[in-house]
Amino acid sequence: LMERNIPRAAIHVGTDKKSFSSQVGNEAERRGWDEKRYQLKNADIDKNNHYNYTRKRLNFEIVKDGKILPLGSQSVPLHERLQHRLDELGFKPYMDAKRPDQVSRNSPNCTVGIIFSGDHDVLNRLAFGEQKLNTSDPNADHSKVVLQKGIYDWALDTYRFACEKWGEENVIGFDVHCDETSIHAHVQTVP
């Protein structure tokens, strides 16, 4: 009976954004992230990061029609996909009259980032089953860890929910990170 009361989902909605940088997109998709980049991210003591390079290969993304791919597989980076969708919609940000190279503060928002996660232990069971691993140790060797079907099912359910809410054409990125302490999915949408 207690098992039913375990929290299973969490949603964090970031602030609406007027723009979206390639740097933010590259982090979500782990583009250009080599072992040295992981070490640099973990060296930032203020952020208490726990990125594990040996679990990078476990990250994945979900694309149109619910197809699962390794993270960063799409040839068009996230920030460019967002711009393509904005172009399709005819979205033009208001530029600042005093600084023509910057977006005005009263410009409409063009994107919203959402993070889906849940109970740490539940998601770890879905992802890793009975495999024992310490997700808070960035230096642990998890090169033999295999993702279980449960985490793909969770991610597909979450992807379908996002598509029902905002339209599949407006879900620009759906990136699942299994290389950090807690498993989560970054969803980038056009509002």
PDB file of C-alpha atoms in Angstrom:
ATOM      1  CA  LEU A   1       0.000   0.000   0.000  1.00  0.00           C
ATOM      2  CA  MET A   2       2.846   2.417   0.790  1.00  0.00           C
ATOM      3  CA  GLU A   3       4.347   1.782  -2.661  1.00  0.00           C
ATOM      4  CA  ARG A   4       1.369   3.553  -4.254  1.00  0.00           C
ATOM      5  CA  ASN A   5       2.132   6.741  -2.323  1.00  0.00           C
ATOM      6  CA  ILE A   6       5.653   7.172  -3.680  1.00  0.00           C
ATOM      7  CA  PRO A   7       5.910  10.339  -5.796  1.00  0.00           C
ATOM      8  CA  ARG A   8       6.410   9.271  -9.382  1.00  0.00           C
ATOM      9  CA  ALA A   9       6.573  12.504 -11.351  1.00  0.00           C
ATOM     10  CA  ALA A  10       7.839  16.045 -11.084  1.00  0.00           C
ATOM     11  CA  ILE A  11       7.567  18.850 -13.597  1.00  0.00           C
ATOM     12  CA  HIS A  12       9.730  21.965 -13.524  1.00  0.00           C
ATOM     13  CA  VAL A  13       8.694  24.689 -15.924  1.00  0.00           C
ATOM     14  CA  GLY A  14      11.425  27.213 -16.610  1.00  0.00           C
ATOM     15  CA  THR A  15      10.789  30.821 -17.380  1.00  0.00           C
ATOM     16  CA  ASP A  16       9.588  31.702 -20.836  1.00  0.00           C
ATOM     17  CA  LYS A  17      12.495  32.775 -23.030  1.00  0.00           C
ATOM     18  CA  LYS A  18      12.830  35.486 -25.593  1.00  0.00           C
ATOM     19  CA  SER A  19      15.690  33.623 -27.259  1.00  0.00           C
ATOM     20  CA  PHE A  20      17.547  30.332 -27.062  1.00  0.00           C
ATOM     21  CA  SER A  21      21.317  30.040 -27.485  1.00  0.00           C
ATOM     22  CA  SER A  22      23.290  27.352 -29.251  1.00  0.00           C
ATOM     23  CA  GLN A  23      25.210  26.838 -25.979  1.00  0.00           C
ATOM     24  CA  VAL A  24      22.005  25.896 -24.117  1.00  0.00           C
ATOM     25  CA  GLY A  25      20.980  23.581 -26.963  1.00  0.00           C
ATOM     26  CA  ASN A  26      24.411  21.958 -27.071  1.00  0.00           C
ATOM     27  CA  GLU A  27      24.227  21.218 -23.351  1.00  0.00           C
ATOM     28  CA  ALA A  28      20.783  19.642 -23.661  1.00  0.00           C
ATOM     29  CA  GLU A  29      21.950  17.509 -26.584  1.00  0.00           C
ATOM     30  CA  ARG A  30      25.479  17.011 -25.170  1.00  0.00           C
ATOM     31  CA  ARG A  31      26.920  18.176 -28.513  1.00  0.00           C
ATOM     32  CA  GLY A  32      30.684  18.471 -28.301  1.00  0.00           C
ATOM     33  CA  TRP A  33      30.774  17.001 -24.802  1.00  0.00           C
ATOM     34  CA  ASP A  34      33.890  14.896 -24.459  1.00  0.00           C
ATOM     35  CA  GLU A  35      35.434  13.514 -21.269  1.00  0.00           C
ATOM     36  CA  LYS A  36      37.246  16.804 -20.617  1.00  0.00           C
ATOM     37  CA  ARG A  37      33.969  18.761 -20.836  1.00  0.00           C
ATOM     38  CA  TYR A  38      32.436  16.423 -18.232  1.00  0.00           C
ATOM     39  CA  GLN A  39      35.417  17.015 -15.934  1.00  0.00           C
ATOM     40  CA  LEU A  40      35.086  20.791 -16.313  1.00  0.00           C
ATOM     41  CA  LYS A  41      31.354  20.668 -15.504  1.00  0.00           C
ATOM     42  CA  ASN A  42      32.071  18.604 -12.370  1.00  0.00           C
ATOM     43  CA  ALA A  43      34.889  20.954 -11.306  1.00  0.00           C
ATOM     44  CA  ASP A  44      32.360  23.768 -10.728  1.00  0.00           C
ATOM     45  CA  ILE A  45      31.996  23.175  -6.988  1.00  0.00           C
ATOM     46  CA  ASP A  46      29.313  25.868  -6.605  1.00  0.00           C
ATOM     47  CA  LYS A  47      26.928  23.879  -8.786  1.00  0.00           C
ATOM     48  CA  ASN A  48      27.600  20.493  -7.149  1.00  0.00           C
ATOM     49  CA  ASN A  49      27.433  18.754 -10.547  1.00  0.00           C
ATOM     50  CA  HIS A  50      27.626  14.970 -10.883  1.00  0.00           C
ATOM     51  CA  TYR A  51      27.897  14.330 -14.633  1.00  0.00           C
ATOM     52  CA  ASN A  52      29.180  10.824 -15.390  1.00  0.00           C
ATOM     53  CA  TYR A  53      30.982  10.452 -18.713  1.00  0.00           C
ATOM     54  CA  THR A  54      30.616   6.646 -18.784  1.00  0.00           C
ATOM     55  CA  ARG A  55      26.816   7.061 -18.745  1.00  0.00           C
ATOM     56  CA  LYS A  56      26.776   9.596 -21.608  1.00  0.00           C
ATOM     57  CA  ARG A  57      26.028   6.762 -24.053  1.00  0.00           C
ATOM     58  CA  LEU A  58      22.805   6.017 -22.121  1.00  0.00           C
ATOM     59  CA  ASN A  59      21.303   9.438 -22.915  1.00  0.00           C
ATOM     60  CA  PHE A  60      18.637   9.449 -25.619  1.00  0.00           C
ATOM     61  CA  GLU A  61      16.136  11.659 -27.361  1.00  0.00           C
ATOM     62  CA  ILE A  62      12.669  11.112 -28.726  1.00  0.00           C
ATOM     63  CA  VAL A  63      11.776  12.593 -32.092  1.00  0.00           C
ATOM     64  CA  LYS A  64       8.706  12.746 -34.316  1.00  0.00           C
ATOM     65  CA  ASP A  65       6.389   9.739 -34.151  1.00  0.00           C
ATOM     66  CA  GLY A  66       7.998   8.608 -30.870  1.00  0.00           C
ATOM     67  CA  LYS A  67      11.207   7.350 -32.418  1.00  0.00           C
ATOM     68  CA  ILE A  68      14.018   6.865 -29.856  1.00  0.00           C
ATOM     69  CA  LEU A  69      17.539   7.875 -30.910  1.00  0.00           C
ATOM     70  CA  PRO A  70      20.875   8.321 -29.133  1.00  0.00           C
ATOM     71  CA  LEU A  71      21.090  11.871 -27.774  1.00  0.00           C
ATOM     72  CA  GLY A  72      22.432  14.373 -30.294  1.00  0.00           C
ATOM     73  CA  SER A  73      21.640  12.187 -33.321  1.00  0.00           C
ATOM     74  CA  GLN A  74      19.624  14.789 -35.181  1.00  0.00           C
ATOM     75  CA  SER A  75      21.668  16.531 -37.853  1.00  0.00           C
ATOM     76  CA  VAL A  76      20.023  19.894 -37.112  1.00  0.00           C
ATOM     77  CA  PRO A  77      20.962  21.232 -33.648  1.00  0.00           C
ATOM     78  CA  LEU A  78      18.228  22.167 -31.176  1.00  0.00           C
ATOM     79  CA  HIS A  79      18.632  25.945 -31.488  1.00  0.00           C
ATOM     80  CA  GLU A  80      18.301  25.692 -35.293  1.00  0.00           C
ATOM     81  CA  ARG A  81      15.215  23.456 -35.039  1.00  0.00           C
ATOM     82  CA  LEU A  82      13.646  26.075 -32.785  1.00  0.00           C
ATOM     83  CA  GLN A  83      14.424  28.811 -35.303  1.00  0.00           C
ATOM     84  CA  HIS A  84      12.953  26.708 -38.148  1.00  0.00           C
ATOM     85  CA  ARG A  85       9.704  26.297 -36.193  1.00  0.00           C
ATOM     86  CA  LEU A  86       9.590  30.021 -35.397  1.00  0.00           C
ATOM     87  CA  ASP A  87      10.121  30.770 -39.104  1.00  0.00           C
ATOM     88  CA  GLU A  88       7.254  28.401 -39.994  1.00  0.00           C
ATOM     89  CA  LEU A  89       5.035  30.312 -37.567  1.00  0.00           C
ATOM     90  CA  GLY A  90       6.198  33.690 -38.890  1.00  0.00           C
ATOM     91  CA  PHE A  91       7.512  34.668 -35.437  1.00  0.00           C
ATOM     92  CA  LYS A  92       9.566  37.854 -35.446  1.00  0.00           C
ATOM     93  CA  PRO A  93      10.915  39.142 -32.120  1.00  0.00           C
ATOM     94  CA  TYR A  94      10.714  42.838 -31.349  1.00  0.00           C
ATOM     95  CA  MET A  95      14.197  44.293 -31.503  1.00  0.00           C
ATOM     96  CA  ASP A  96      15.375  46.915 -29.012  1.00  0.00           C
ATOM     97  CA  ALA A  97      15.331  50.385 -30.614  1.00  0.00           C
ATOM     98  CA  LYS A  98      18.392  51.499 -28.615  1.00  0.00           C
ATOM     99  CA  ARG A  99      20.335  48.264 -29.216  1.00  0.00           C
ATOM    100  CA  PRO A 100      19.201  46.862 -32.576  1.00  0.00           C
ATOM    101  CA  ASP A 101      21.239  43.681 -32.073  1.00  0.00           C
ATOM    102  CA  GLN A 102      19.226  42.724 -28.950  1.00  0.00           C
ATOM    103  CA  VAL A 103      15.670  41.512 -28.446  1.00  0.00           C
ATOM    104  CA  SER A 104      13.404  44.021 -26.707  1.00  0.00           C
ATOM    105  CA  ARG A 105      12.111  43.265 -23.204  1.00  0.00           C
ATOM    106  CA  ASN A 106       8.514  43.499 -24.403  1.00  0.00           C
ATOM    107  CA  SER A 107       9.024  40.982 -27.208  1.00  0.00           C
ATOM    108  CA  PRO A 108       6.777  37.885 -27.039  1.00  0.00           C
ATOM    109  CA  ASN A 109       8.371  34.752 -25.589  1.00  0.00           C
ATOM    110  CA  CYS A 110       9.420  32.209 -28.194  1.00  0.00           C
ATOM    111  CA  THR A 111      10.195  29.098 -26.153  1.00  0.00           C
ATOM    112  CA  VAL A 112       9.583  27.348 -22.842  1.00  0.00           C
ATOM    113  CA  GLY A 113      11.881  24.745 -21.310  1.00  0.00           C
ATOM    114  CA  ILE A 114      10.287  22.051 -19.171  1.00  0.00           C
ATOM    115  CA  ILE A 115      12.027  19.367 -17.119  1.00  0.00           C
ATOM    116  CA  PHE A 116      10.168  16.143 -16.343  1.00  0.00           C
ATOM    117  CA  SER A 117      11.546  13.947 -13.598  1.00  0.00           C
ATOM    118  CA  GLY A 118      10.294  12.029 -10.605  1.00  0.00           C
ATOM    119  CA  ASP A 119      11.261  10.035  -7.572  1.00  0.00           C
ATOM    120  CA  HIS A 120      14.984   9.279  -7.800  1.00  0.00           C
ATOM    121  CA  ASP A 121      14.707   5.636  -6.721  1.00  0.00           C
ATOM    122  CA  VAL A 122      11.702   4.896  -8.948  1.00  0.00           C
ATOM    123  CA  LEU A 123      13.388   6.334 -12.049  1.00  0.00           C
ATOM    124  CA  ASN A 124      16.627   4.512 -11.242  1.00  0.00           C
ATOM    125  CA  ARG A 125      14.712   1.216 -10.999  1.00  0.00           C
ATOM    126  CA  LEU A 126      13.044   1.962 -14.346  1.00  0.00           C
ATOM    127  CA  ALA A 127      16.405   2.780 -15.943  1.00  0.00           C
ATOM    128  CA  PHE A 128      18.817   0.375 -14.311  1.00  0.00           C
ATOM    129  CA  GLY A 129      16.689  -2.410 -12.843  1.00  0.00           C
ATOM    130  CA  GLU A 130      18.756  -4.446 -10.376  1.00  0.00           C
ATOM    131  CA  GLN A 131      22.104  -3.101 -11.611  1.00  0.00           C
ATOM    132  CA  LYS A 132      23.905  -1.408  -8.730  1.00  0.00           C
ATOM    133  CA  LEU A 133      25.432   1.976  -9.423  1.00  0.00           C
ATOM    134  CA  ASN A 134      26.223   5.150  -7.569  1.00  0.00           C
ATOM    135  CA  THR A 135      24.724   7.961  -9.658  1.00  0.00           C
ATOM    136  CA  SER A 136      26.210  10.668  -7.431  1.00  0.00           C
ATOM    137  CA  ASP A 137      29.812   9.599  -8.157  1.00  0.00           C
ATOM    138  CA  PRO A 138      30.905  11.339 -11.369  1.00  0.00           C
ATOM    139  CA  ASN A 139      33.993   9.102 -11.599  1.00  0.00           C
ATOM    140  CA  ALA A 140      32.275   5.731 -11.191  1.00  0.00           C
ATOM    141  CA  ASP A 141      32.756   3.355 -14.110  1.00  0.00           C
ATOM    142  CA  HIS A 142      29.306   2.582 -15.493  1.00  0.00           C
ATOM    143  CA  SER A 143      30.533   1.481 -18.910  1.00  0.00           C
ATOM    144  CA  LYS A 144      28.774  -1.894 -18.601  1.00  0.00           C
ATOM    145  CA  VAL A 145      25.415  -0.518 -17.430  1.00  0.00           C
ATOM    146  CA  VAL A 146      22.503  -1.301 -19.761  1.00  0.00           C
ATOM    147  CA  LEU A 147      19.311   0.770 -19.830  1.00  0.00           C
ATOM    148  CA  GLN A 148      16.127  -1.148 -19.123  1.00  0.00           C
ATOM    149  CA  LYS A 149      12.859  -0.941 -21.089  1.00  0.00           C
ATOM    150  CA  GLY A 150      11.051   0.808 -18.223  1.00  0.00           C
ATOM    151  CA  ILE A 151      12.868   4.110 -18.720  1.00  0.00           C
ATOM    152  CA  TYR A 152      12.011   4.118 -22.427  1.00  0.00           C
ATOM    153  CA  ASP A 153       8.356   3.488 -21.564  1.00  0.00           C
ATOM    154  CA  TRP A 154       8.396   6.369 -19.040  1.00  0.00           C
ATOM    155  CA  ALA A 155      10.018   8.673 -21.584  1.00  0.00           C
ATOM    156  CA  LEU A 156       7.569   7.709 -24.358  1.00  0.00           C
ATOM    157  CA  ASP A 157       4.603   8.284 -22.038  1.00  0.00           C
ATOM    158  CA  THR A 158       6.030  11.689 -21.123  1.00  0.00           C
ATOM    159  CA  TYR A 159       6.705  12.516 -24.782  1.00  0.00           C
ATOM    160  CA  ARG A 160       3.126  11.627 -25.741  1.00  0.00           C
ATOM    161  CA  PHE A 161       1.828  13.797 -22.880  1.00  0.00           C
ATOM    162  CA  ALA A 162       3.912  16.759 -24.115  1.00  0.00           C
ATOM    163  CA  CYS A 163       2.709  16.250 -27.695  1.00  0.00           C
ATOM    164  CA  GLU A 164      -0.925  16.101 -26.575  1.00  0.00           C
ATOM    165  CA  LYS A 165      -0.492  19.285 -24.526  1.00  0.00           C
ATOM    166  CA  TRP A 166       1.490  21.442 -26.959  1.00  0.00           C
ATOM    167  CA  GLY A 167       1.385  19.629 -30.310  1.00  0.00           C
ATOM    168  CA  GLU A 168       4.139  17.400 -31.628  1.00  0.00           C
ATOM    169  CA  GLU A 169       5.169  20.102 -34.108  1.00  0.00           C
ATOM    170  CA  ASN A 170       5.865  22.424 -31.147  1.00  0.00           C
ATOM    171  CA  VAL A 171       7.983  19.944 -29.199  1.00  0.00           C
ATOM    172  CA  ILE A 172      11.342  21.024 -30.589  1.00  0.00           C
ATOM    173  CA  GLY A 173      13.494  18.849 -28.352  1.00  0.00           C
ATOM    174  CA  PHE A 174      12.903  15.914 -26.007  1.00  0.00           C
ATOM    175  CA  ASP A 175      16.232  14.959 -24.436  1.00  0.00           C
ATOM    176  CA  VAL A 176      16.568  12.346 -21.690  1.00  0.00           C
ATOM    177  CA  HIS A 177      19.635  12.607 -19.452  1.00  0.00           C
ATOM    178  CA  CYS A 178      20.788   9.453 -17.706  1.00  0.00           C
ATOM    179  CA  ASP A 179      24.315  10.760 -17.048  1.00  0.00           C
ATOM    180  CA  GLU A 180      23.467  12.957 -14.041  1.00  0.00           C
ATOM    181  CA  THR A 181      22.504  12.113 -10.455  1.00  0.00           C
ATOM    182  CA  SER A 182      18.799  11.954 -11.254  1.00  0.00           C
ATOM    183  CA  ILE A 183      17.245  10.935 -14.549  1.00  0.00           C
ATOM    184  CA  HIS A 184      15.182  13.620 -16.245  1.00  0.00           C
ATOM    185  CA  ALA A 185      13.873  14.763 -19.624  1.00  0.00           C
ATOM    186  CA  HIS A 186      14.391  18.257 -21.019  1.00  0.00           C
ATOM    187  CA  VAL A 187      11.522  19.325 -23.252  1.00  0.00           C
ATOM    188  CA  GLN A 188      11.872  22.470 -25.350  1.00  0.00           C
ATOM    189  CA  THR A 189       8.556  23.757 -26.657  1.00  0.00           C
ATOM    190  CA  VAL A 190       7.154  26.674 -28.590  1.00  0.00           C
ATOM    191  CA  PRO A 191       4.312  28.173 -26.538  1.00  0.00           C
TER     192      PRO A 191
END
